[in-house]
mmCIF file of C-alpha atoms in Angstrom:
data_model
loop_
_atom_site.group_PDB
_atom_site.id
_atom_site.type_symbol
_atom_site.label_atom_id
_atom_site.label_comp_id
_atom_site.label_asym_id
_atom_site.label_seq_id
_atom_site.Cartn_x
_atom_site.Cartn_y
_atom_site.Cartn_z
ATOM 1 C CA UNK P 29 0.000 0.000 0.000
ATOM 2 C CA UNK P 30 1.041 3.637 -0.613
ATOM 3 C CA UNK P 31 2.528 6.230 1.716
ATOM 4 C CA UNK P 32 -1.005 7.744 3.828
ATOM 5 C CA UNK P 33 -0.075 11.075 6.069
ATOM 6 C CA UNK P 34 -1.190 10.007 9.823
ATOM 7 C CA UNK P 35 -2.294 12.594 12.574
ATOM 8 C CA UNK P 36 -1.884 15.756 10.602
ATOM 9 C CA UNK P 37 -1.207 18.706 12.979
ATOM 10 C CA UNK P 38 -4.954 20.913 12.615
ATOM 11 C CA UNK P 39 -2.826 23.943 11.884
ATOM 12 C CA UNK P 40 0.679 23.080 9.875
ATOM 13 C CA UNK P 41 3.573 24.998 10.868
ATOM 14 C CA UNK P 42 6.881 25.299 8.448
ATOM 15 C CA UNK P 43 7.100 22.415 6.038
ATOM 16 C CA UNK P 44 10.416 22.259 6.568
ATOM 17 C CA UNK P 45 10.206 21.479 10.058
ATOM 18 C CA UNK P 46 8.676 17.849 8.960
ATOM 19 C CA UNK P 47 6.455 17.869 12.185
ATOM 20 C CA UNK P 48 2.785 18.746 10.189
ATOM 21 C CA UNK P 49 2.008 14.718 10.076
ATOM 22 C CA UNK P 50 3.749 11.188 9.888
ATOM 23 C CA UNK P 51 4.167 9.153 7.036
ATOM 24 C CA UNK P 52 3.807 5.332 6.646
ATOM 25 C CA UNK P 53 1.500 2.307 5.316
ATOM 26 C CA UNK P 54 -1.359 1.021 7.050
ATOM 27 C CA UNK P 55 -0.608 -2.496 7.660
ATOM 28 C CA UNK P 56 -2.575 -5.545 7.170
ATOM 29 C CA UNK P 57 -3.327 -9.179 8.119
ATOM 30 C CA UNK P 58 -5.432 -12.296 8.089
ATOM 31 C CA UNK P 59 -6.824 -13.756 11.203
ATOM 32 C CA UNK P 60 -9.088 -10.954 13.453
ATOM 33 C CA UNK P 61 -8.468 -10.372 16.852
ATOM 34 C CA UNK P 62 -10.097 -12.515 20.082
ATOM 35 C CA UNK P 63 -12.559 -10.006 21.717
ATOM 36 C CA UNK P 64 -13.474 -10.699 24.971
ATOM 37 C CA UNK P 65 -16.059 -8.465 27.606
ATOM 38 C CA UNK P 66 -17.047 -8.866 30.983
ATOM 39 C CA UNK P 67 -19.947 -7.235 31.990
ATOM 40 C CA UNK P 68 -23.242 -7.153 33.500
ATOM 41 C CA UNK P 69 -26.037 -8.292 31.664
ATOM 42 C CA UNK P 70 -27.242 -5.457 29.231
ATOM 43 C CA UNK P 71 -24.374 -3.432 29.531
ATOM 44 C CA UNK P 72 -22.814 -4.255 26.494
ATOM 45 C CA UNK P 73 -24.607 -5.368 23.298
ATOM 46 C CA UNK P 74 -23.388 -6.078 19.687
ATOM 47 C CA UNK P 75 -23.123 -2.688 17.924
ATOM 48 C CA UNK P 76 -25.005 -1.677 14.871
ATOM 49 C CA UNK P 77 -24.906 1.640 14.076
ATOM 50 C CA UNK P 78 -22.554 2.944 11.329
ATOM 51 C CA UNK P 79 -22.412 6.913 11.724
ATOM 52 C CA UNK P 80 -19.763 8.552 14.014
ATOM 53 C CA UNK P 81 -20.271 10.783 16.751
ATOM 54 C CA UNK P 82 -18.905 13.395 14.759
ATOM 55 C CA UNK P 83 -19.611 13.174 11.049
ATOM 56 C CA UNK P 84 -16.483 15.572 10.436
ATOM 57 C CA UNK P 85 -13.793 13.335 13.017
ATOM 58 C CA UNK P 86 -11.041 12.906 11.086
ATOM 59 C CA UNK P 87 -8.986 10.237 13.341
ATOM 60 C CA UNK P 88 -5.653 9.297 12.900
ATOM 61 C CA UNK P 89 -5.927 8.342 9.218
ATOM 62 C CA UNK P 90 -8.882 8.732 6.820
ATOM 63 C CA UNK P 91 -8.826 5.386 4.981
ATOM 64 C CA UNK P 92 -8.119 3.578 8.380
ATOM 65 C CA UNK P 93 -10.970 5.768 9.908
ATOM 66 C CA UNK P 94 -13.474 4.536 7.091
ATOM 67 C CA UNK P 95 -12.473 0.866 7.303
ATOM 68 C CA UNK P 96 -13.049 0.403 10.868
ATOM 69 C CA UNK P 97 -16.092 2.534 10.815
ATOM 70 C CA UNK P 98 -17.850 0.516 8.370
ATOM 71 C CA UNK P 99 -16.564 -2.411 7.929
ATOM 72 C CA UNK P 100 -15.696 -3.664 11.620
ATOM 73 C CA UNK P 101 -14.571 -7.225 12.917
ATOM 74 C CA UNK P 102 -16.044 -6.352 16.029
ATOM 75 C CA UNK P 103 -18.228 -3.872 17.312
ATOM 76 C CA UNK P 104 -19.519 -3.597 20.941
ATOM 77 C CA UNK P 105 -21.740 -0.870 22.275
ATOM 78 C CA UNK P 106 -21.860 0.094 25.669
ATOM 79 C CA UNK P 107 -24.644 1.727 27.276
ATOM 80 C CA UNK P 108 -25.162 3.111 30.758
ATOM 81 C CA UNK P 109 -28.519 4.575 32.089
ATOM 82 C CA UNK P 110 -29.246 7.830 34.084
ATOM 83 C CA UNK P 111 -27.075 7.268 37.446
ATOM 84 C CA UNK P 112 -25.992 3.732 36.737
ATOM 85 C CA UNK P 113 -22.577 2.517 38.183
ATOM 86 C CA UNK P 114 -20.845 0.191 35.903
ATOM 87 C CA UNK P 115 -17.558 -1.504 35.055
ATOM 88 C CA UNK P 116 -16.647 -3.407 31.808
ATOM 89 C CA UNK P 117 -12.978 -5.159 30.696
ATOM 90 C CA UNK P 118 -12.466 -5.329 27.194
ATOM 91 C CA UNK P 119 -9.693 -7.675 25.605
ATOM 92 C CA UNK P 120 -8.789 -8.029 22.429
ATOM 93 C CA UNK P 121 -6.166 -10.310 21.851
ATOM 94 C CA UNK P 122 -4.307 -10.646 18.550
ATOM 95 C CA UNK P 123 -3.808 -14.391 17.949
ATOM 96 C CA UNK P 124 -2.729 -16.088 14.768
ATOM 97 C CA UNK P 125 0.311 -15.568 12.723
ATOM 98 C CA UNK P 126 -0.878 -12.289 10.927
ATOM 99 C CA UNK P 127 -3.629 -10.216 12.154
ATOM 100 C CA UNK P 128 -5.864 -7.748 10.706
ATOM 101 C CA UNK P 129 -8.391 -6.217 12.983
ATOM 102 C CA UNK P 130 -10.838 -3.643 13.312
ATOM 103 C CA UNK P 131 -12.502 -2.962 16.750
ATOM 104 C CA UNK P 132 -15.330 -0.368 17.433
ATOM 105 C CA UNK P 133 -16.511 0.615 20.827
ATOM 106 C CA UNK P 134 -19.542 3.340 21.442
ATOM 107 C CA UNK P 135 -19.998 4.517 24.628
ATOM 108 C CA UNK P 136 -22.836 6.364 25.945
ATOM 109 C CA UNK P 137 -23.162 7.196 29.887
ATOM 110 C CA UNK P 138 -26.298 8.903 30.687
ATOM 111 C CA UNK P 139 -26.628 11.846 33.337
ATOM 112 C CA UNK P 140 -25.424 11.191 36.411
ATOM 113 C CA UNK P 141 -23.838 7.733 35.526
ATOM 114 C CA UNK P 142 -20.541 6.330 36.238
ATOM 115 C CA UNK P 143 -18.529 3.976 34.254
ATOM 116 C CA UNK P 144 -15.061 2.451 34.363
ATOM 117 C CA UNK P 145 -13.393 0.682 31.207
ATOM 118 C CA UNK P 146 -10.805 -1.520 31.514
ATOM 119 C CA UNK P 147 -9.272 -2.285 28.009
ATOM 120 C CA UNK P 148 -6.502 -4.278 27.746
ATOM 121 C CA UNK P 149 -4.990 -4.933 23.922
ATOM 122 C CA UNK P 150 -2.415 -8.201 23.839
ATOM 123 C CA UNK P 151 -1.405 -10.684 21.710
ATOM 124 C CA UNK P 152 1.657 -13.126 20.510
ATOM 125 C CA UNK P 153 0.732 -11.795 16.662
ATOM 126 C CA UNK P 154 3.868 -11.613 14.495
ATOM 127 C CA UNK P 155 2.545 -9.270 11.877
ATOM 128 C CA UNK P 156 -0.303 -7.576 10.982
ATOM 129 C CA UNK P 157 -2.368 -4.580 12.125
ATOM 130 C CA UNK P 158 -5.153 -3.588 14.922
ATOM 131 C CA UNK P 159 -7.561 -0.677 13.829
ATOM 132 C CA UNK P 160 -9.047 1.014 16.835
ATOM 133 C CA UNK P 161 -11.800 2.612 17.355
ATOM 134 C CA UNK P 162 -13.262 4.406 20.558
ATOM 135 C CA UNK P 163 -16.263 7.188 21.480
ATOM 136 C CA UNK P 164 -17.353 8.490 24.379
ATOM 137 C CA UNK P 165 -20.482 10.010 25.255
ATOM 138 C CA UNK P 166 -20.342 11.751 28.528
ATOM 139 C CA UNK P 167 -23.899 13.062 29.185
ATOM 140 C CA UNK P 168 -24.684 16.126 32.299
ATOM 141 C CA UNK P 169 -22.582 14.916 35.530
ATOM 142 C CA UNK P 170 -21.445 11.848 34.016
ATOM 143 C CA UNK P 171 -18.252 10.558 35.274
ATOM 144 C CA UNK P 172 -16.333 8.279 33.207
ATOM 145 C CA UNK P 173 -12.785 6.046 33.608
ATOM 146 C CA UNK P 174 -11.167 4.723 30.374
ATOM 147 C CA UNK P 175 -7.856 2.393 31.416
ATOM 148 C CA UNK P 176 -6.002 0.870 27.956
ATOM 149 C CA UNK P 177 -3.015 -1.235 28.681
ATOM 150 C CA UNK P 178 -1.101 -2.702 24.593
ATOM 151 C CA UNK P 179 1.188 -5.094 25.061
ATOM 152 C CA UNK P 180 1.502 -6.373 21.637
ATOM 153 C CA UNK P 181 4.114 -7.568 20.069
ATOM 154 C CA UNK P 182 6.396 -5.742 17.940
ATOM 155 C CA UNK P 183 5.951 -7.096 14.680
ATOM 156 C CA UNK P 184 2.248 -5.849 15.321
ATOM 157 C CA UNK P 185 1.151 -2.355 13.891
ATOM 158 C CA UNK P 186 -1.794 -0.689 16.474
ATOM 159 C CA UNK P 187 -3.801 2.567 14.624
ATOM 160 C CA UNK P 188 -5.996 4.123 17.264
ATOM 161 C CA UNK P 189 -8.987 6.837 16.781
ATOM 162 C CA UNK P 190 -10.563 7.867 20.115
ATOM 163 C CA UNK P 191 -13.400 10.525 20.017
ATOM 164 C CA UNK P 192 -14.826 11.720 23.115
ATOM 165 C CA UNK P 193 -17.694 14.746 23.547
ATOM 166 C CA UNK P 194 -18.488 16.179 27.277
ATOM 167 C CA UNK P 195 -21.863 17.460 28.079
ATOM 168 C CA UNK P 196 -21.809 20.153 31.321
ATOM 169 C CA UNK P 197 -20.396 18.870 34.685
ATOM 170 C CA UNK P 198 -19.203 15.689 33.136
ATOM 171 C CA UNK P 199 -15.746 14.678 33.668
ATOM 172 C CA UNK P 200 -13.361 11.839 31.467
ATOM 173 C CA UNK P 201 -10.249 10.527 32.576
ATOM 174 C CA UNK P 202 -8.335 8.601 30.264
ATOM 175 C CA UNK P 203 -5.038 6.506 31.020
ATOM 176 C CA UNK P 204 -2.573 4.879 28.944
ATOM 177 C CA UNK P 205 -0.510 2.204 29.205
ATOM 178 C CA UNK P 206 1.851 1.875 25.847
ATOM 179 C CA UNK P 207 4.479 -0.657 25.584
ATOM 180 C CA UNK P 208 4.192 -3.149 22.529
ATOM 181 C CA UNK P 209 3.522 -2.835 19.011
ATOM 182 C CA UNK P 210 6.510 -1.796 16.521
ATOM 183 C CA UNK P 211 4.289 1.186 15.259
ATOM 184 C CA UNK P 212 1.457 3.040 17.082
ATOM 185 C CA UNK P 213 -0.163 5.742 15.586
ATOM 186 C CA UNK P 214 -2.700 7.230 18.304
ATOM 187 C CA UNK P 215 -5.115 9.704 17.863
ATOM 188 C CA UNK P 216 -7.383 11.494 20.641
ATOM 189 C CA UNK P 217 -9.771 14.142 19.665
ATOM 190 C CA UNK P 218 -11.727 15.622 22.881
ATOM 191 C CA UNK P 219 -14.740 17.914 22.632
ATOM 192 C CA UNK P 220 -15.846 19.901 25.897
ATOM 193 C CA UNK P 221 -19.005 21.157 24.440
ATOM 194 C CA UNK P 222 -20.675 21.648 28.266
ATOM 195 C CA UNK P 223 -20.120 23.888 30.927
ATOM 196 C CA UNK P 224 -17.714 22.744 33.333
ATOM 197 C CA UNK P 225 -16.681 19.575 31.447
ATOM 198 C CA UNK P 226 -13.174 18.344 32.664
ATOM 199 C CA UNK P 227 -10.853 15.905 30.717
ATOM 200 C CA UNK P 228 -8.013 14.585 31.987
ATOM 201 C CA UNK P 229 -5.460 12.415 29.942
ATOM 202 C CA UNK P 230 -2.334 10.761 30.845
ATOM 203 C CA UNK P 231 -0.056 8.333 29.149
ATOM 204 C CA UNK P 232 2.988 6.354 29.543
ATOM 205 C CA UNK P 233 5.102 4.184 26.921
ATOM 206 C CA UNK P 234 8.228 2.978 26.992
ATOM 207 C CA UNK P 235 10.362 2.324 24.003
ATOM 208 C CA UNK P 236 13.157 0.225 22.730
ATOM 209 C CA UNK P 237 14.584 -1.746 19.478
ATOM 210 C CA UNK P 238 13.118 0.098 16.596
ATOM 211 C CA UNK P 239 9.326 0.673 18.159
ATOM 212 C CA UNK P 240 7.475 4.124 17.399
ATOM 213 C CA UNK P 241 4.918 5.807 18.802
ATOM 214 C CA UNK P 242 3.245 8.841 16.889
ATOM 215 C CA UNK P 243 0.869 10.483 19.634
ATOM 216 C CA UNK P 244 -2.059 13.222 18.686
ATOM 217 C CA UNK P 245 -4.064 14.952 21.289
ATOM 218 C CA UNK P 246 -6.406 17.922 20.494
ATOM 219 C CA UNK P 247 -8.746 19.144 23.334
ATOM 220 C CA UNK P 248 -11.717 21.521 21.713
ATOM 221 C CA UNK P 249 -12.837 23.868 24.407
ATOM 222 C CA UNK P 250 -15.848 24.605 23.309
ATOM 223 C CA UNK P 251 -17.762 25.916 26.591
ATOM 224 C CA UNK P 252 -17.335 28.206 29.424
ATOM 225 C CA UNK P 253 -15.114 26.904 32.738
ATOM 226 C CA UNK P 254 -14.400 23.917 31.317
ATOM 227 C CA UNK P 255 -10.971 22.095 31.635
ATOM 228 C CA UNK P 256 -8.567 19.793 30.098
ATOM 229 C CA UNK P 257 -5.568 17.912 31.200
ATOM 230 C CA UNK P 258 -2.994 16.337 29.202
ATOM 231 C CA UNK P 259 0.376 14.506 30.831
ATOM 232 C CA UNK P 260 2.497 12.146 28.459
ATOM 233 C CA UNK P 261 5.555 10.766 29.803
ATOM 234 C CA UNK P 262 8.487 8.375 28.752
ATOM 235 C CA UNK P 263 11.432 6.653 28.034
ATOM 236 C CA UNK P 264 12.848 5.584 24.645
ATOM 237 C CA UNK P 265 16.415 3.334 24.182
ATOM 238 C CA UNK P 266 17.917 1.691 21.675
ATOM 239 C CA UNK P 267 16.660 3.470 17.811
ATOM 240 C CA UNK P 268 12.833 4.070 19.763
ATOM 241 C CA UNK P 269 11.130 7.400 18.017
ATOM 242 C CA UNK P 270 8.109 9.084 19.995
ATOM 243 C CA UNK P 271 6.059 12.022 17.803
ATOM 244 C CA UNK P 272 3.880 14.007 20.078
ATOM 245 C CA UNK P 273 1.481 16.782 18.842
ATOM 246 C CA UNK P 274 -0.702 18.420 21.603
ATOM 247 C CA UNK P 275 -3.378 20.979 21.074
ATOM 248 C CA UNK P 276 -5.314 22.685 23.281
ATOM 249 C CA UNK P 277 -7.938 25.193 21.053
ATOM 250 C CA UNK P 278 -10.093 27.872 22.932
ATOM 251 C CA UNK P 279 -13.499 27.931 20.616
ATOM 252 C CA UNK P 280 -15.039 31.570 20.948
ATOM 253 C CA UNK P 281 -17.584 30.649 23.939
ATOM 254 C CA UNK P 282 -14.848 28.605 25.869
ATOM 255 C CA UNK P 283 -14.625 31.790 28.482
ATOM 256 C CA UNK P 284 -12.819 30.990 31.850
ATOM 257 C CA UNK P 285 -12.151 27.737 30.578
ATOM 258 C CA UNK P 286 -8.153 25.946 31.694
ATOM 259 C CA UNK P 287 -5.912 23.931 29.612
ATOM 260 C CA UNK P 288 -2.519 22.178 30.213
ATOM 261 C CA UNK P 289 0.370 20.059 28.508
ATOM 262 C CA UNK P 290 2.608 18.363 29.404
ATOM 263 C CA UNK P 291 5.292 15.987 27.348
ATOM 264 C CA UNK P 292 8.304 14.559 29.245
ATOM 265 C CA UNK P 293 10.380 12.232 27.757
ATOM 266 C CA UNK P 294 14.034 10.486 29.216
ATOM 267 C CA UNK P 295 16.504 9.383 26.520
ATOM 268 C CA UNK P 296 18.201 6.609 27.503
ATOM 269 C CA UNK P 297 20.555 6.457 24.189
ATOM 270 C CA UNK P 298 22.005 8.643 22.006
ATOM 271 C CA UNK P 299 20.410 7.153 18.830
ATOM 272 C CA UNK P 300 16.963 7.464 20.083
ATOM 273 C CA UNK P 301 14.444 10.857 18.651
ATOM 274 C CA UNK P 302 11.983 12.791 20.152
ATOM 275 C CA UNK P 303 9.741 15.354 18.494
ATOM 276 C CA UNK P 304 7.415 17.294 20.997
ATOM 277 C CA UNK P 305 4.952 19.709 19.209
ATOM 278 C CA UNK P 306 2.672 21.218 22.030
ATOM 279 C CA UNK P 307 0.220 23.577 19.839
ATOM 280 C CA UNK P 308 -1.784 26.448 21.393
ATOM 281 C CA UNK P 309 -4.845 27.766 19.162
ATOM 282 C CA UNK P 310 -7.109 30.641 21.231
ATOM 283 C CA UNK P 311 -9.882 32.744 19.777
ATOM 284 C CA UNK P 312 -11.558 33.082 23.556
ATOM 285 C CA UNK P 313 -10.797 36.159 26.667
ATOM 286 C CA UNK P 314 -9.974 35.419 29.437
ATOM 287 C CA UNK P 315 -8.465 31.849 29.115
ATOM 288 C CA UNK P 316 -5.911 29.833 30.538
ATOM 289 C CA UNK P 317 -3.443 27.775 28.294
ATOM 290 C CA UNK P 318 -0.110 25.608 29.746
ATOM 291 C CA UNK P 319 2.304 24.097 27.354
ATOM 292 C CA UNK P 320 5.482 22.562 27.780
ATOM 293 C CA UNK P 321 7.759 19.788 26.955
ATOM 294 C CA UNK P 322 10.769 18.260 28.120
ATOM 295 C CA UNK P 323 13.367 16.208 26.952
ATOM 296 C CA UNK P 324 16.593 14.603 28.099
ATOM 297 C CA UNK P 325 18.875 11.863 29.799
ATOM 298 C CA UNK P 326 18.848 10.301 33.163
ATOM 299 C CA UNK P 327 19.879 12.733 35.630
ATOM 300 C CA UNK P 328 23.119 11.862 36.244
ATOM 301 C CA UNK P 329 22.743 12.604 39.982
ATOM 302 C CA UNK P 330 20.138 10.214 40.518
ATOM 303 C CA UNK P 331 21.940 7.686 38.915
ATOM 304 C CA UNK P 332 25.049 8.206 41.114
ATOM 305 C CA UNK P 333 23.092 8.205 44.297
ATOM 306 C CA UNK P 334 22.100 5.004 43.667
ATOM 307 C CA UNK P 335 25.537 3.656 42.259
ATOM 308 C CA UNK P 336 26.726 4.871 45.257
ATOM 309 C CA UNK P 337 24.598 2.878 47.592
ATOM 310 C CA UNK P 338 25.736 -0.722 45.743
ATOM 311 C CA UNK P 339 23.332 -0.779 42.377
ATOM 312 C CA UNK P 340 25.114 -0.870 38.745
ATOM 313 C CA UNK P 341 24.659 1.468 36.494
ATOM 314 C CA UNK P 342 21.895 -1.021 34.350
ATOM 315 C CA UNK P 343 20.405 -1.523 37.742
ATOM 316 C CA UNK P 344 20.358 2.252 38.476
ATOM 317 C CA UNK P 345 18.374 3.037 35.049
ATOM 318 C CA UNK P 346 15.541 0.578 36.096
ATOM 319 C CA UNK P 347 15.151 1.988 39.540
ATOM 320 C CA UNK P 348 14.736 5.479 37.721
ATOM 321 C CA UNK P 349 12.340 4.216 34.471
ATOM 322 C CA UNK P 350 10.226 2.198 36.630
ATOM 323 C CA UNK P 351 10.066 4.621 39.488
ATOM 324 C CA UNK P 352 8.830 7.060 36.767
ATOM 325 C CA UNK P 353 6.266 5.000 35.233
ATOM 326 C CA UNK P 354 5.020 3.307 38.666
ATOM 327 C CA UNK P 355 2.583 5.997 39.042
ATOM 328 C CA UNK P 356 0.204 5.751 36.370
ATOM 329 C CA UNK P 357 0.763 1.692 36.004
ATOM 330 C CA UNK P 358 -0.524 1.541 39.711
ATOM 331 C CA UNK P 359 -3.716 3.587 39.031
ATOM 332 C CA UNK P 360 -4.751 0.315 37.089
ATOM 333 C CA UNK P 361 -6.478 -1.060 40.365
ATOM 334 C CA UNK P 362 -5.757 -4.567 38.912
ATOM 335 C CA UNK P 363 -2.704 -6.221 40.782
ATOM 336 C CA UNK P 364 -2.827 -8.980 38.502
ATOM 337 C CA UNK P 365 -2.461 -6.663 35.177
ATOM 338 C CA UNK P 366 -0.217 -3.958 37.140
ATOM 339 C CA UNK P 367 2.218 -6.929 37.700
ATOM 340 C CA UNK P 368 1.943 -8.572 33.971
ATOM 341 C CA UNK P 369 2.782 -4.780 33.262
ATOM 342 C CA UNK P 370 5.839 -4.457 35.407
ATOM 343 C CA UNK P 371 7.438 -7.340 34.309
ATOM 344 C CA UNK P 372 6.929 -6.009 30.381
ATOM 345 C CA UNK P 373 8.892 -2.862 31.646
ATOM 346 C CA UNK P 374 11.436 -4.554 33.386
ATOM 347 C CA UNK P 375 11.972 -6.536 30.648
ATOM 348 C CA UNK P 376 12.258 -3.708 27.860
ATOM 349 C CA UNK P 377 14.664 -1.536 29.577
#
């Protein structure tokens, strides 16, 4: 297949800069993925519509968009009523030599509903691609949890569209868990089209080998007081690449409303690359608007603290990597899945 352009920045900057988008193939397989779902009863049922959230979401890539939209493997919808409490795991699990997936999942959580989703993406897959797709539907005062853990292999490409539109008072946290796949191309569009809607979004990913990870966050402020969140943070070794581009656009209406940025990112060698692109778009008053990024190696006085109280210098690195990513891996709530997670870091660095 030809060269596609994946999560295209919504405002280029200088060509020459080669930051606007990413270039690559959308990769493809045989055998679909193992889908899973616990739940209670009702919960979740097999999905049938076809039509987006939002007709004009553009995900991370158009043709990939399309495919999964209309011509899914899988397709689960999962509805909560007016102040339900609910919790649903999702796995999909990419057996077979070659696999070619497309997932959908609608959400929809009614006023004053709460829902946590725990979706965990795995497999022993050698080659092949998973096509992703997630929305959200946060009605007035709902309160929703989205956990993803990927821990697929690295012959394995994962393409990931994620839509998600706030109604007043609501609140969305997302949390991500990246370590597998050779390419991931991840793409989170966020509307806060009601008062007071707050998104927060954090996510960790760890690379080594030749694995890449091209992240895309925009969060649409579209109403008055309402706030968004973003934290990425990392570690790449060995010839890892991580693309981040982070926007945070005011909408005229979005008066008094917050958002923040944040990209951090620890090289551990010399041969690894790191683009951060934090993008601030404002046609709103009296706003709020955060952005920054960071990148660099170990601090060297960390690492001789601990050399200096009997660890190597390998040894040392872990202690700092893990201790970095323990945070967010321990807001799973799972201690079966934090430790399967552990040992996948432990392992990589």
């Amino acid at each position: 297949m030809s060269n596609v352009l994946f999560n295209e920045l919504p405002r280029p900057t200088f060509r020459w800069l080669q930051v606007n988008h990413t270039e690559g193939t959308v990769a493809g397989g045989d055998t679909a993925a193992a889908v899973t779902v616990s739940a209670n009863e009702g919960v979740v049922t097999e999905l049938f519509a076809k039509a987006l959230l939002k007709a004009d979401f553009e995900g991370a890539e158009a043709t990939s968009l399309a495919a999964v939209t209309n011509e899914y493997t899988k397709g689960l919808a999962i509805t909560v009523p007016a102040g339900g409490n609910e919790k649903v795991i999702i796995t999909v699990d990419a057996e077979g030599k070659s696999v070619g997936d497309r997932t959908r999942v609608a959400i929809d959580v009614a006023k004053d509903a709460f829902l946590e989703v725990l979706y965990v993406v795995k497999g022993y897959a050698q080659t092949g691609g998973l096509n992703l797709l997630t929305e959200v539907k946060a009605a007035e005062n709902a309160n929703v949890i989205f956990k993803k853990v990927q821990l697929l292999s690295e012959g394995v490409q994962q393409i990931e569209h994620r839509y998600s539109q706030l109604a007043a008072n609501s609140k969305v946290e997302y949390l991500n868990v990246e370590l597998g796949s050779g390419e991931s191309f991840l793409h989170y569009t966020q509307d806060l089209v009601g008062e007071e809607a707050h998104i927060v979004h954090d996510l960790a990913y760890l690379g080594d080998n030749n694995q890449k990870f091209d992240i895309s966050m925009l969060m649409s402020h579209v109403a008055p007081k309402s706030v968004s969140d973003i934290h990425v943070l990392g570690a790449l070794g060995d010839n890892a690449k991580k693309s981040f581009r982070g926007t945070l656009d005011f909408i005229r209406g979005s008066i008094a409303s917050e958002g923040a940025e944040e990209d951090t990112c620890v090289l551990l060698d010399p041969t690894v690359k790191s683009v951060s692109l934090p993008l601030l778009l404002c046609k709103e008053d009296n706003v709020v608007g955060n952005h920054a990024a960071s990148a660099g190696q170990l601090d060297k006085t960390k690492l001789f603290y601990l050399m200096s109280r009997g660890f190597s210098e390998d040894e040392a690195k872990h202690i700092i990597v893990e201790s970095m990513l323990r945070p967010v891996i321990d807001r799973l709530n799972d201690e079966e899945l934090e430790e399967i997670v552990l040992q996948a870091v432990r392992a990589k660095i």
